[in-house]
Coordinates of C-alpha atoms and ligand atoms in Angstrom, one line a residue:
M1 CA 129.1 117.3 -41.5
K2 CA 129.5 113.7 -42.4
S3 CA 129.6 114.5 -46.2
F4 CA 131.7 117.4 -45.5
L5 CA 134.4 115.2 -44.1
E6 CA 133.9 112.5 -46.7
Q7 CA 134.0 114.9 -49.4
N8 CA 136.6 117.6 -48.3
V9 CA 139.2 116.1 -45.9
S10 CA 141.6 113.4 -46.7
Q11 CA 141.8 110.0 -44.9
D12 CA 145.4 111.2 -43.8
S13 CA 144.3 114.3 -42.6
L14 CA 141.8 112.4 -40.3
I15 CA 144.5 110.1 -39.0
T16 CA 146.9 112.9 -38.2
L17 CA 144.1 114.7 -36.4
F18 CA 143.2 111.5 -34.4
S19 CA 146.9 110.9 -33.5
Q20 CA 147.9 114.4 -32.6
A21 CA 144.7 115.8 -30.8
P22 CA 145.4 116.9 -27.3
V23 CA 143.0 114.3 -26.1
A24 CA 143.0 110.6 -25.7
M25 CA 141.0 108.9 -28.3
C26 CA 140.2 105.1 -29.2
L27 CA 138.0 103.1 -31.2
L28 CA 136.7 99.8 -30.0
T29 CA 135.1 97.4 -32.2
G30 CA 132.8 94.3 -31.6
D31 CA 131.3 93.2 -28.6
N32 CA 134.7 92.0 -27.1
F33 CA 135.7 95.8 -27.2
S34 CA 138.8 95.0 -29.0
I35 CA 141.1 97.9 -29.6
N36 CA 140.9 99.0 -33.3
N37 CA 142.6 102.1 -32.9
A38 CA 144.1 104.1 -30.1
N39 CA 146.2 107.3 -30.4
P40 CA 149.5 107.8 -28.5
Q41 CA 147.8 109.9 -25.7
M42 CA 145.3 107.0 -24.9
L43 CA 148.4 104.7 -24.9
E44 CA 150.1 106.9 -22.5
L45 CA 147.0 107.2 -20.4
W46 CA 146.9 103.3 -20.1
G47 CA 150.4 103.0 -19.7
R48 CA 150.9 100.6 -22.7
D49 CA 152.3 100.6 -26.2
A50 CA 151.0 100.1 -29.6
S51 CA 151.1 96.2 -29.1
V52 CA 147.7 96.5 -27.5
I53 CA 146.2 97.3 -31.0
G54 CA 144.0 94.4 -31.9
K55 CA 143.6 93.0 -28.2
S56 CA 140.3 93.3 -26.3
L57 CA 140.3 96.3 -23.9
F58 CA 139.8 94.3 -20.8
E59 CA 142.5 91.9 -21.9
I60 CA 144.9 94.6 -21.7
L61 CA 143.3 96.5 -18.6
P62 CA 141.8 93.5 -16.5
E63 CA 141.6 96.0 -13.5
I64 CA 138.8 97.9 -14.8
I65 CA 136.4 95.2 -15.0
D66 CA 135.4 95.3 -11.4
Q67 CA 135.4 99.1 -11.6
G68 CA 132.0 98.9 -13.6
F69 CA 133.6 99.6 -16.9
Q70 CA 132.4 96.5 -18.6
E71 CA 128.8 97.1 -17.9
I72 CA 128.9 100.6 -19.0
L73 CA 130.6 99.9 -22.1
E74 CA 128.1 96.9 -22.9
N75 CA 125.2 99.2 -22.1
V76 CA 126.4 101.8 -24.6
Y77 CA 126.9 98.7 -27.2
R78 CA 123.6 97.6 -26.6
T79 CA 121.4 100.8 -26.4
G80 CA 123.6 103.2 -28.5
E81 CA 123.3 105.5 -25.6
T82 CA 126.4 107.9 -25.1
F83 CA 127.9 107.8 -21.6
N84 CA 129.5 110.8 -20.2
G85 CA 132.0 110.5 -17.0
N86 CA 133.0 113.4 -15.1
K87 CA 136.0 113.1 -12.8
W88 CA 135.7 109.4 -12.4
S89 CA 138.1 107.7 -10.3
V90 CA 139.9 104.7 -11.9
F91 CA 142.5 102.5 -10.3
L92 CA 145.0 101.4 -13.0
E93 CA 148.2 99.5 -13.0
K94 CA 150.8 101.8 -15.0
Y95 CA 154.4 100.9 -15.1
G96 CA 154.1 98.5 -12.3
K97 CA 152.2 100.9 -10.0
Y98 CA 148.6 100.4 -8.9
E99 CA 147.1 103.9 -8.5
E100 CA 144.0 106.0 -8.5
H101 CA 143.4 108.2 -11.4
F102 CA 140.9 110.6 -12.5
F103 CA 139.2 111.0 -15.9
T104 CA 136.6 113.0 -17.9
F105 CA 135.3 110.8 -20.7
I106 CA 132.7 110.0 -23.3
F107 CA 131.8 106.6 -24.5
A108 CA 129.9 107.0 -27.9
P109 CA 128.4 104.2 -30.1
V110 CA 130.0 103.9 -33.6
Y111 CA 127.7 102.8 -36.3
S112 CA 127.9 100.7 -39.4
G113 CA 126.4 101.9 -42.7
D114 CA 123.2 100.2 -41.8
K115 CA 122.9 101.9 -38.5
K116 CA 124.0 99.2 -36.3
V117 CA 126.2 99.6 -33.5
I118 CA 129.7 98.1 -34.4
G119 CA 132.0 99.6 -31.8
I120 CA 132.6 102.5 -29.3
S121 CA 134.7 105.4 -29.5
I122 CA 136.4 106.6 -26.3
V123 CA 137.6 110.3 -26.0
A124 CA 139.1 110.9 -22.4
T125 CA 141.3 113.5 -20.6
E126 CA 143.1 112.7 -17.4
V127 CA 141.9 115.3 -14.7
T128 CA 143.9 113.6 -11.8
D129 CA 146.1 116.8 -11.0
Q130 CA 142.9 118.9 -10.9
V131 CA 141.0 116.6 -8.6
L132 CA 143.9 116.4 -6.2
S133 CA 144.3 120.1 -6.0
E134 CA 140.6 120.4 -5.8
R135 CA 140.8 117.8 -2.9
M136 CA 143.6 120.0 -1.1
L137 CA 141.7 123.0 -1.4
K138 CA 138.6 121.5 0.2
D139 CA 140.9 120.0 2.8
S140 CA 142.4 123.5 3.5
E141 CA 139.0 125.1 3.4
Y142 CA 137.8 122.5 5.8
R143 CA 140.5 123.1 8.1
F144 CA 140.0 126.8 8.0
E145 CA 136.3 126.4 8.8
N146 CA 137.2 124.2 11.5
L147 CA 139.5 126.6 12.9
I148 CA 137.2 129.7 12.9
K149 CA 134.3 127.3 14.2
K150 CA 136.6 126.5 17.2
S151 CA 137.4 130.1 17.6
D152 CA 136.9 131.7 20.9
Y153 CA 135.7 134.7 19.2
P154 CA 132.4 135.2 17.4
I155 CA 133.1 135.0 13.4
A156 CA 130.5 135.2 10.8
I157 CA 130.7 135.3 7.0
Y158 CA 127.9 137.2 5.0
R159 CA 127.8 136.5 1.3
T160 CA 126.5 138.8 -1.4
E161 CA 124.9 142.2 -1.1
E162 CA 121.7 140.5 0.4
L163 CA 123.9 139.4 3.4
F164 CA 123.2 135.7 3.4
I165 CA 124.7 134.0 6.5
E166 CA 127.2 131.7 4.9
F167 CA 129.0 130.9 8.1
A168 CA 128.7 131.8 11.8
N169 CA 130.7 130.0 14.5
D170 CA 129.1 128.9 17.9
Q171 CA 130.4 131.9 19.7
M172 CA 128.5 134.3 17.2
L173 CA 125.3 132.3 17.2
K174 CA 125.7 132.7 21.1
T175 CA 126.3 136.4 20.8
W176 CA 123.0 136.5 18.6
G177 CA 121.2 134.3 21.0
K178 CA 120.1 132.3 17.9
G179 CA 120.7 128.6 16.8
P180 CA 122.1 127.1 13.7
S181 CA 119.0 127.4 11.8
V182 CA 119.9 131.0 11.0
I183 CA 122.5 129.9 8.8
G184 CA 121.7 130.5 5.1
M185 CA 119.1 133.1 6.2
K186 CA 119.6 136.8 5.2
L187 CA 121.1 138.6 8.2
E188 CA 118.1 141.0 8.5
D189 CA 115.7 138.1 8.6
A190 CA 117.7 136.2 11.1
L191 CA 118.2 139.3 13.4
P192 CA 115.2 141.6 12.8
E193 CA 115.9 143.7 15.7
L194 CA 119.0 145.1 13.7
E195 CA 116.4 147.3 11.8
G196 CA 117.2 150.8 12.8
Q197 CA 120.7 150.1 14.0
P198 CA 123.6 150.9 12.0
F199 CA 125.1 147.3 10.9
I200 CA 123.1 146.2 8.0
G201 CA 123.7 149.6 6.3
L202 CA 127.6 149.4 7.2
L203 CA 127.9 145.9 5.7
K204 CA 125.9 146.7 2.4
D205 CA 128.3 149.8 2.1
I206 CA 131.3 147.5 2.2
F207 CA 130.0 145.8 -1.0
K208 CA 130.3 149.2 -2.7
T209 CA 133.4 150.8 -1.2
G210 CA 135.4 147.4 -0.8
E211 CA 136.8 149.1 2.4
S212 CA 137.0 147.4 5.8
Y213 CA 135.3 148.8 8.7
A214 CA 136.2 148.4 12.5
S215 CA 134.7 149.9 15.6
K216 CA 135.4 150.0 19.4
E217 CA 132.9 149.6 22.2
A218 CA 130.1 149.7 19.7
S219 CA 126.6 148.9 21.4
A220 CA 124.3 146.4 19.6
D221 CA 120.8 145.7 20.8
L222 CA 120.1 142.0 20.4
I223 CA 117.3 139.8 21.4
V224 CA 118.8 137.2 23.7
D225 CA 117.0 134.9 26.1
G226 CA 113.8 136.5 24.6
K227 CA 114.6 139.9 25.6
L228 CA 116.0 143.0 24.0
Q229 CA 119.2 143.8 25.6
T230 CA 122.2 146.0 24.8
F231 CA 125.7 144.4 24.4
Y232 CA 129.1 145.9 23.5
Y233 CA 131.6 144.9 21.0
N234 CA 134.9 145.5 19.4
F235 CA 134.3 144.4 15.8
S236 CA 135.3 144.4 12.3
Y237 CA 133.9 143.9 8.8
K238 CA 136.6 142.8 6.3
P239 CA 135.8 142.4 2.6
L240 CA 136.6 139.1 0.9
K241 CA 137.5 139.7 -2.6
S242 CA 137.8 137.6 -5.9
P243 CA 140.9 137.7 -7.7
T244 CA 139.2 140.7 -9.7
G245 CA 138.9 142.6 -6.8
E246 CA 135.2 142.1 -6.5
V247 CA 133.8 141.8 -3.0
Y248 CA 132.0 138.5 -2.7
A249 CA 131.6 138.3 1.0
I250 CA 132.3 140.1 4.3
L251 CA 134.2 138.3 7.3
N252 CA 132.8 139.8 10.8
M253 CA 134.9 139.2 13.7
A254 CA 133.6 140.5 17.1
V255 CA 134.9 140.5 20.8
D256 CA 132.1 140.6 23.2
I257 CA 133.4 143.4 25.9
T258 CA 129.9 143.9 27.5
D259 CA 131.1 143.1 30.9
L260 CA 134.2 145.4 30.6
V261 CA 132.2 148.1 29.3
K262 CA 129.4 147.8 31.9
A263 CA 132.0 147.7 34.6
K264 CA 133.8 150.9 33.3
K265 CA 130.3 152.4 32.9
E266 CA 129.6 151.5 36.6
I267 CA 132.7 153.0 37.6
Q268 CA 132.2 156.2 36.0
E269 CA 128.7 156.4 37.3
R270 CA 130.0 155.8 40.7
E271 CA 132.9 158.4 40.2
K272 CA 129.9 160.9 38.9
K273 CA 127.9 160.0 42.0
Y274 CA 130.8 160.9 44.2
R275 CA 131.8 163.9 42.2
D276 CA 128.0 165.1 42.6
L277 CA 128.1 164.4 46.2
A278 CA 131.2 166.3 46.7
D279 CA 130.1 169.0 44.9
S280 CA 126.8 169.6 46.8
M281 CA 128.9 169.6 50.0
P282 CA 129.3 173.2 51.7
Q283 CA 132.9 172.0 52.6
F284 CA 135.7 172.4 50.0
V285 CA 136.7 169.0 48.9
W286 CA 139.7 168.2 46.6
T287 CA 142.2 165.7 45.5
C288 CA 146.0 166.1 44.8
D289 CA 149.0 164.3 43.8
N290 CA 152.0 163.3 45.9
N291 CA 153.6 166.6 44.9
G292 CA 150.5 168.6 46.2
E293 CA 149.4 169.3 42.7
I294 CA 145.7 169.8 43.1
T295 CA 143.9 167.5 40.6
Y296 CA 140.3 168.4 41.5
M297 CA 138.2 171.0 43.4
N298 CA 134.6 170.8 43.9
D299 CA 132.2 173.2 42.9
S300 CA 131.8 175.1 46.2
W301 CA 135.4 176.0 46.1
Y302 CA 135.0 177.6 42.5
K303 CA 131.9 179.4 43.7
Y304 CA 133.7 180.8 46.9
T305 CA 136.8 181.8 45.1
G306 CA 135.1 182.9 41.7
S307 CA 138.0 181.1 40.0
T308 CA 137.7 178.5 37.2
A309 CA 138.9 174.9 36.6
N310 CA 141.2 176.3 33.8
E311 CA 143.2 178.2 36.5
N312 CA 146.0 176.6 38.5
Q313 CA 144.3 175.9 41.8
T314 CA 147.5 174.9 43.6
S315 CA 149.0 178.2 43.2
L316 CA 145.7 179.9 43.9
V317 CA 145.7 178.0 47.3
K318 CA 149.3 179.1 48.0
K319 CA 148.5 182.7 47.0
M320 CA 145.6 182.8 49.6
M321 CA 147.6 181.5 52.4
R322 CA 149.2 184.1 54.7
P323 CA 153.0 184.3 53.5
E324 CA 154.3 183.6 57.0
T325 CA 152.4 180.3 57.5
S326 CA 153.2 178.9 54.2
S327 CA 156.4 177.5 54.8
R328 CA 155.0 175.7 57.8
V329 CA 152.1 174.1 55.9
D330 CA 154.8 172.9 53.4
E331 CA 156.6 171.3 56.2
I332 CA 153.6 169.5 57.5
W333 CA 152.6 168.3 54.3
E334 CA 156.0 167.0 53.4
E335 CA 156.0 165.1 56.8
S336 CA 152.6 163.5 55.8
V337 CA 153.9 162.6 52.5
K338 CA 157.0 160.9 53.7
T339 CA 155.1 158.9 56.4
N340 CA 151.6 158.5 54.2
S341 CA 149.9 159.6 57.4
P342 CA 146.9 162.0 57.5
F343 CA 147.8 165.8 57.0
V344 CA 145.6 168.0 59.6
M345 CA 146.4 171.8 60.0
E346 CA 144.6 174.8 60.8
Y347 CA 145.6 177.9 58.7
E348 CA 144.1 181.0 57.5
L349 CA 143.3 181.7 53.7
E350 CA 142.4 185.2 52.3
D351 CA 138.8 186.0 52.0
P352 CA 138.0 186.4 48.2
G353 CA 135.4 188.8 48.7
R354 CA 137.4 190.9 51.3
K355 CA 141.0 191.5 50.1
G356 CA 143.5 191.5 53.1
N357 CA 141.0 189.7 55.3
Y358 CA 141.5 186.1 56.4
R359 CA 139.4 183.3 57.5
W360 CA 140.4 180.2 59.3
F361 CA 140.2 176.9 57.7
L362 CA 140.8 173.4 58.9
G363 CA 142.8 171.7 56.2
R364 CA 142.7 167.7 56.2
A365 CA 143.9 165.3 53.8
V366 CA 144.2 161.4 53.8
P367 CA 146.0 159.3 51.5
N368 CA 144.4 157.1 48.9
F369 CA 146.1 153.8 48.3
S370 CA 146.1 151.6 45.3
E371 CA 146.0 147.8 45.4
N372 CA 149.8 147.8 45.5
G373 CA 149.8 149.8 48.6
E374 CA 151.1 152.9 46.8
V375 CA 149.6 156.4 47.3
K376 CA 147.3 157.0 44.4
Q377 CA 146.3 160.4 45.4
W378 CA 145.4 162.4 48.4
T379 CA 141.5 163.4 49.1
G380 CA 141.2 166.6 51.3
T381 CA 138.9 169.1 52.6
F382 CA 139.0 172.9 53.8
T383 CA 136.5 173.4 56.6
D384 CA 135.6 177.0 57.5
I385 CA 136.4 177.3 61.1
D386 CA 136.5 180.9 61.4
E387 CA 133.3 181.2 63.3
F388 CA 134.4 178.5 65.7
K389 CA 137.6 180.1 66.0
Q390 CA 136.2 183.4 67.0
L391 CA 133.9 181.7 69.5
E392 CA 137.1 180.1 71.0
T393 CA 138.7 183.7 71.0
Q394 CA 135.5 184.8 72.8
K395 CA 135.7 182.0 75.3
D396 CA 139.3 182.4 76.0
N397 CA 138.9 186.1 76.5
F398 CA 135.8 185.6 78.7
L399 CA 137.9 183.0 80.8
G400 CA 140.7 185.5 81.1
I401 CA 138.4 188.3 82.4
A402 CA 136.5 186.1 84.5
S403 CA 139.4 184.4 86.0
H404 CA 141.0 187.8 86.6
E405 CA 137.7 189.5 88.0
L406 CA 137.5 186.6 90.4
K407 CA 141.0 186.4 91.5
T408 CA 140.6 189.9 93.3
P409 CA 137.7 189.2 95.6
L410 CA 138.9 185.7 96.3
T411 CA 142.5 187.2 97.5
S412 CA 140.5 189.5 99.9
L413 CA 138.3 186.6 100.9
K414 CA 141.5 184.8 102.0
L415 CA 142.6 187.7 103.8
Y416 CA 139.6 187.9 105.9
T417 CA 139.2 184.2 106.4
Q418 CA 142.8 184.3 107.9
F419 CA 141.8 187.2 110.0
I420 CA 138.8 185.6 111.4
K421 CA 140.5 182.4 112.1
A422 CA 143.3 184.2 113.9
N423 CA 140.7 186.0 115.9
L424 CA 138.8 183.0 116.9
E425 CA 142.2 181.2 118.1
K426 CA 142.7 184.1 120.1
A427 CA 139.1 184.3 121.5
G428 CA 139.5 180.5 122.6
D429 CA 137.0 179.4 120.0
P430 CA 138.9 176.3 118.5
K431 CA 135.6 174.8 116.8
N432 CA 134.9 177.7 114.8
A433 CA 138.7 178.5 114.2
Q434 CA 138.6 174.9 112.7
V435 CA 135.6 176.0 110.6
A436 CA 137.7 179.1 109.4
K437 CA 140.7 176.9 108.4
R438 CA 138.5 174.7 106.4
M439 CA 137.1 177.7 104.7
D440 CA 140.7 178.8 104.2
Y441 CA 141.5 175.3 102.5
Q442 CA 138.5 175.7 100.2
I443 CA 139.6 179.1 99.1
D444 CA 143.0 177.7 98.3
L445 CA 141.4 175.0 96.0
L446 CA 139.3 177.6 94.3
T447 CA 142.4 179.9 93.9
G448 CA 144.1 177.0 92.4
L449 CA 141.6 176.6 89.8
I450 CA 141.6 180.4 89.0
N451 CA 145.3 180.1 88.8
E452 CA 145.0 177.5 86.0
L453 CA 142.6 179.4 83.8
L454 CA 145.0 182.7 84.3
D455 CA 148.0 180.5 83.2
V456 CA 146.1 179.2 80.3
T457 CA 145.4 182.7 79.1
K458 CA 148.9 183.7 79.7
I459 CA 150.1 180.6 77.7
Q460 CA 147.6 181.6 74.9
K461 CA 148.7 185.0 75.0
G462 CA 152.4 184.2 74.9
Q463 CA 152.7 185.8 78.4
L464 CA 153.9 182.8 80.4
L465 CA 157.2 184.3 81.5
L466 CA 159.8 182.2 83.4
N467 CA 161.8 183.3 86.1
E468 CA 164.8 181.2 86.1
S469 CA 167.6 180.7 88.5
Y470 CA 169.5 178.1 90.2
F471 CA 167.8 176.2 93.0
D472 CA 168.2 173.0 95.2
F473 CA 165.9 170.5 93.2
D474 CA 166.0 167.9 96.0
K475 CA 164.7 170.6 98.5
L476 CA 161.9 171.7 96.3
V477 CA 160.8 168.0 95.9
D478 CA 160.7 167.6 99.8
E479 CA 158.9 170.9 100.3
V480 CA 156.1 170.0 97.5
V481 CA 155.9 166.4 99.1
E482 CA 155.4 167.7 102.5
E483 CA 152.8 170.0 101.6
Q484 CA 150.8 167.4 99.5
Q485 CA 151.3 164.9 102.3
M486 CA 149.5 167.3 104.6
T487 CA 146.1 166.8 103.0
S488 CA 146.5 163.4 101.7
R489 CA 145.7 160.1 103.2
H490 CA 148.1 158.2 100.5
K491 CA 151.7 157.5 101.8
L492 CA 154.0 159.9 99.5
F493 CA 157.3 157.9 99.3
V494 CA 160.3 159.6 97.8
S495 CA 163.2 157.7 96.4
R496 CA 166.6 159.1 95.1
S497 CA 169.4 157.7 93.3
G498 CA 171.7 160.1 94.4
A499 CA 171.2 163.9 95.0
I500 CA 170.3 166.1 91.9
G501 CA 171.5 169.4 93.7
E502 CA 171.1 172.8 91.9
V503 CA 169.0 173.1 88.7
F504 CA 168.6 176.2 86.6
A505 CA 164.9 176.8 86.1
D506 CA 161.7 178.7 87.4
R507 CA 161.4 177.2 91.0
Q508 CA 157.8 178.6 91.3
R509 CA 156.7 176.9 88.0
I510 CA 158.7 173.6 88.5
S511 CA 156.9 173.3 91.9
Q512 CA 153.7 173.8 90.3
V513 CA 154.4 171.0 87.8
I514 CA 155.4 168.6 90.7
A515 CA 152.4 169.7 92.9
N516 CA 150.1 168.8 89.8
L517 CA 151.6 165.4 89.0
I518 CA 151.6 164.3 92.6
S519 CA 147.9 165.6 93.2
N520 CA 147.0 163.9 90.0
A521 CA 148.5 160.7 91.1
I522 CA 146.4 160.9 94.4
K523 CA 143.3 162.1 92.7
Y524 CA 143.4 159.2 90.2
S525 CA 144.3 156.2 92.5
P526 CA 141.3 156.5 95.0
D527 CA 141.6 152.8 95.9
A528 CA 145.3 153.0 96.5
D529 CA 147.3 153.7 99.7
E530 CA 150.6 154.7 98.2
V531 CA 152.4 157.0 95.7
H532 CA 155.9 156.5 94.8
I533 CA 158.0 159.7 93.9
S534 CA 161.7 159.2 92.6
T535 CA 164.4 161.5 91.3
S536 CA 167.3 160.8 89.2
M537 CA 169.9 162.2 86.9
N538 CA 169.3 161.0 83.1
G539 CA 172.6 162.4 81.4
N540 CA 172.7 166.0 82.3
Q541 CA 168.9 166.3 82.7
A542 CA 167.2 166.2 86.2
Q543 CA 164.3 163.6 86.1
F544 CA 161.2 163.3 88.3
N545 CA 158.7 160.4 88.2
V546 CA 155.7 159.9 90.1
R547 CA 154.1 156.4 89.9
D548 CA 150.6 155.7 91.1
F549 CA 148.6 152.6 91.5
G550 CA 145.2 153.7 90.3
I551 CA 142.9 153.7 87.3
G552 CA 145.6 154.4 84.6
I553 CA 145.1 155.7 81.2
P554 CA 144.1 153.7 78.0
E555 CA 147.2 153.7 75.5
D556 CA 145.3 155.7 72.8
K557 CA 144.4 158.4 75.2
Q558 CA 147.9 158.9 76.8
S559 CA 149.2 161.4 74.2
K560 CA 145.9 163.3 74.6
V561 CA 146.1 164.1 78.3
F562 CA 148.6 167.0 77.6
E563 CA 146.1 168.8 75.4
Q564 CA 144.3 171.8 76.7
Y565 CA 140.8 170.8 78.4
Y566 CA 141.4 167.1 77.6
R567 CA 139.8 164.8 80.3
I568 CA 139.0 161.3 80.0
S569 CA 135.4 160.9 80.6
G570 CA 134.9 159.6 84.2
S571 CA 135.1 155.9 84.7
K572 CA 132.0 153.9 85.8
D573 CA 133.0 154.0 89.5
H574 CA 134.4 157.6 89.9
T575 CA 134.1 161.1 88.7
F576 CA 137.0 163.2 89.3
S577 CA 136.9 166.9 89.8
G578 CA 139.2 169.1 87.5
L579 CA 139.4 171.4 84.5
G580 CA 141.6 169.3 82.3
L581 CA 144.2 172.1 82.3
G582 CA 146.8 170.9 84.8
L583 CA 148.8 168.8 82.7
F584 CA 148.5 171.2 79.7
I585 CA 150.1 173.9 82.0
S586 CA 152.7 171.5 83.3
A587 CA 153.6 170.5 79.6
E588 CA 154.0 173.9 78.6
I589 CA 156.2 174.8 81.6
I590 CA 158.4 171.9 80.7
K591 CA 158.7 172.6 77.4
R592 CA 159.6 176.2 77.8
T593 CA 162.4 174.9 80.1
G594 CA 163.7 173.0 77.5
G595 CA 162.6 169.6 78.9
E596 CA 160.2 167.0 78.1
I597 CA 157.2 165.3 79.9
F598 CA 155.4 162.0 79.1
V599 CA 153.3 159.2 80.7
S600 CA 153.4 155.4 80.7
S601 CA 150.5 153.7 81.9
S602 CA 148.4 150.9 81.7
E603 CA 144.6 151.1 82.2
G604 CA 143.5 149.7 85.6
E605 CA 147.1 149.4 86.9
G606 CA 148.4 152.9 87.2
S607 CA 150.6 155.7 85.7
D608 CA 153.8 156.8 85.9
F609 CA 154.3 160.4 84.7
C610 CA 157.8 161.7 84.3
F611 CA 159.5 165.0 83.1
R612 CA 163.0 165.7 82.5
I613 CA 164.8 169.3 82.5
P614 CA 168.2 170.4 81.6
K615 CA 170.1 170.7 85.2
N616 CA 172.2 173.8 83.8
K617 CA 171.6 176.8 81.9
N618 CA 172.1 176.1 78.1
Ligands
LIG701 P1 142.3 167.5 85.7 O1 142.3 168.9 86.3 O2 141.1 167.0 85.1 O3 143.1 166.3 86.5 P2 144.8 167.3 83.9 O4 145.4 168.1 82.8 O5 145.6 167.5 85.2 O6 143.5 167.7 84.4 O7 144.8 165.9 83.5 C1 144.1 165.7 82.4 C2 143.2 164.3 82.4 O8 144.4 163.3 82.2 C3 142.6 164.0 83.6 O9 141.3 164.5 83.4 C4 142.5 162.5 83.6 O10 141.7 161.9 83.0 C5 144.0 162.2 83.2 N1 144.9 162.0 84.1 C6 145.9 162.8 84.7 N2 146.9 162.3 85.6 C7 146.4 161.0 85.7 C8 146.7 159.8 86.5 N3 147.7 160.1 87.2 N4 146.1 158.8 86.4 C9 145.1 158.6 85.6 N5 144.7 159.6 84.6 C10 145.3 160.9 84.9

């Protein structure tokens, strides 16, 4: 090389090369490192001009002495060993500014003809911009790393197809149930339990396809706290690509939704349990929305009707209903929806096995409320009460026949008793005549009970006919009170706010109601001495009240006392005779007369029964 240069290249060409090379160069000679030559690039690098030629390097750049350069240069000079500096930081005072610069340089010995070191050549490039941008990149990398380190979500980066864990934040380590020691390991070594699960395969594929992968509610079995457990994640694998498009790593982000999925599964299981329960019930169980559209029917219903879940069950139920009852059902349903109160109704549905035949069902539905108090849906049942209805009819028929059959001999018995009584009185046997009188009274009680049963039969058959005409209401009250007073030890007080006069109704039946209310007042106030009866006008209605000071009626039972056979179970101290029919019949009579009947009462203090009927014919 040397001989080639000496022989072929002119001195001028070498000087041109020296001065125009894109790197800074200089030649230092002697052990005081005087600047023998420096190209313009080197002068620019020092921030000096050509006047520095001939001066010692440390004279023109005194600031570099303390930065270790004197020792380095002296060492090169002494030992003849080249020194390479890579991205060295040097503080220089250039153009009046003391600043840090970075250089990559070579200090090489320069030899004389007799191989003695006579100087040092310096070749240098300023790399300040490069170092600073590297620093900035490092900074932003550091910030990014910090950001994902602190993320609330598990994040990891896997590098190369072998899936080395380059990075995993604390959340991801927690998810894996592992410590930071797994960082740097292969994923399959760090989490051996992943074998047989799809994740490793999916990740490796991404290196081939370069495509992202995301999954929701994916289950992963991981060994956490020493045991294999199932967790659920929404996660994504995103390829990180080099500028040439090659996948060099995969970014894994995940959200642990185990609690959510477990809660969802629990709800689903619970729903299934209830559905199984509903399906195994012999009753028909269903749900519907606020519009009455059926949203669920249990298996028993499908078996019974032979229909399938694909058919519209709402219209099927409507079709099965007796056409004449369906509008009444709609009416009651609409009322329930309006008031959010339970729907209860007995109606007939066509028997799917026997066309044209109907069976009785008890339809019930209760609203299910959401947390904000709105009705979510209605849960309902159809209970087959056909047999019960038949038994009820049999019982009613039996009572009708029995009471009718009993009535005839009882009428004769009454006549014979009165005949015996009259004969005994005539024969001057007052003692036995008194016995006959008591018999007569007992026969009246029995007749009263049988009449109640007959009345109920009439009501059920729609045969309770009213024989209405004008009569004197006040007189009727006096008559009934007088009659009741004869057999009662209670004092019956009557008070009137003015006369009522003529009323248009069935005198006999109204008398029956008044007698029933007064006899109840007496019967249910065994410890009291008085019963207060009052009459008044209320608008154009005649009002009758009976106030007693007896056992009273609990609030929740007050509306029930007008129902058929309803009797409040006997109090601790007393049991009262009766069939539970008197008030039912009275209510029916008052209703048919166009009036109303009600009670206000407080338990232990007494009751006030009241009815109102229109004074005149409507
Ligand atoms: P009963 O023949 O049993 O008296 P009713 O139909 O007349 O039948 O009355 C129904 C039920 O209402 C009674 O069994 C009783 O429990 C209750 N009841 C009726 N009147 C009174 C009253 N004045 N005080 C308290 N309870 C009453």
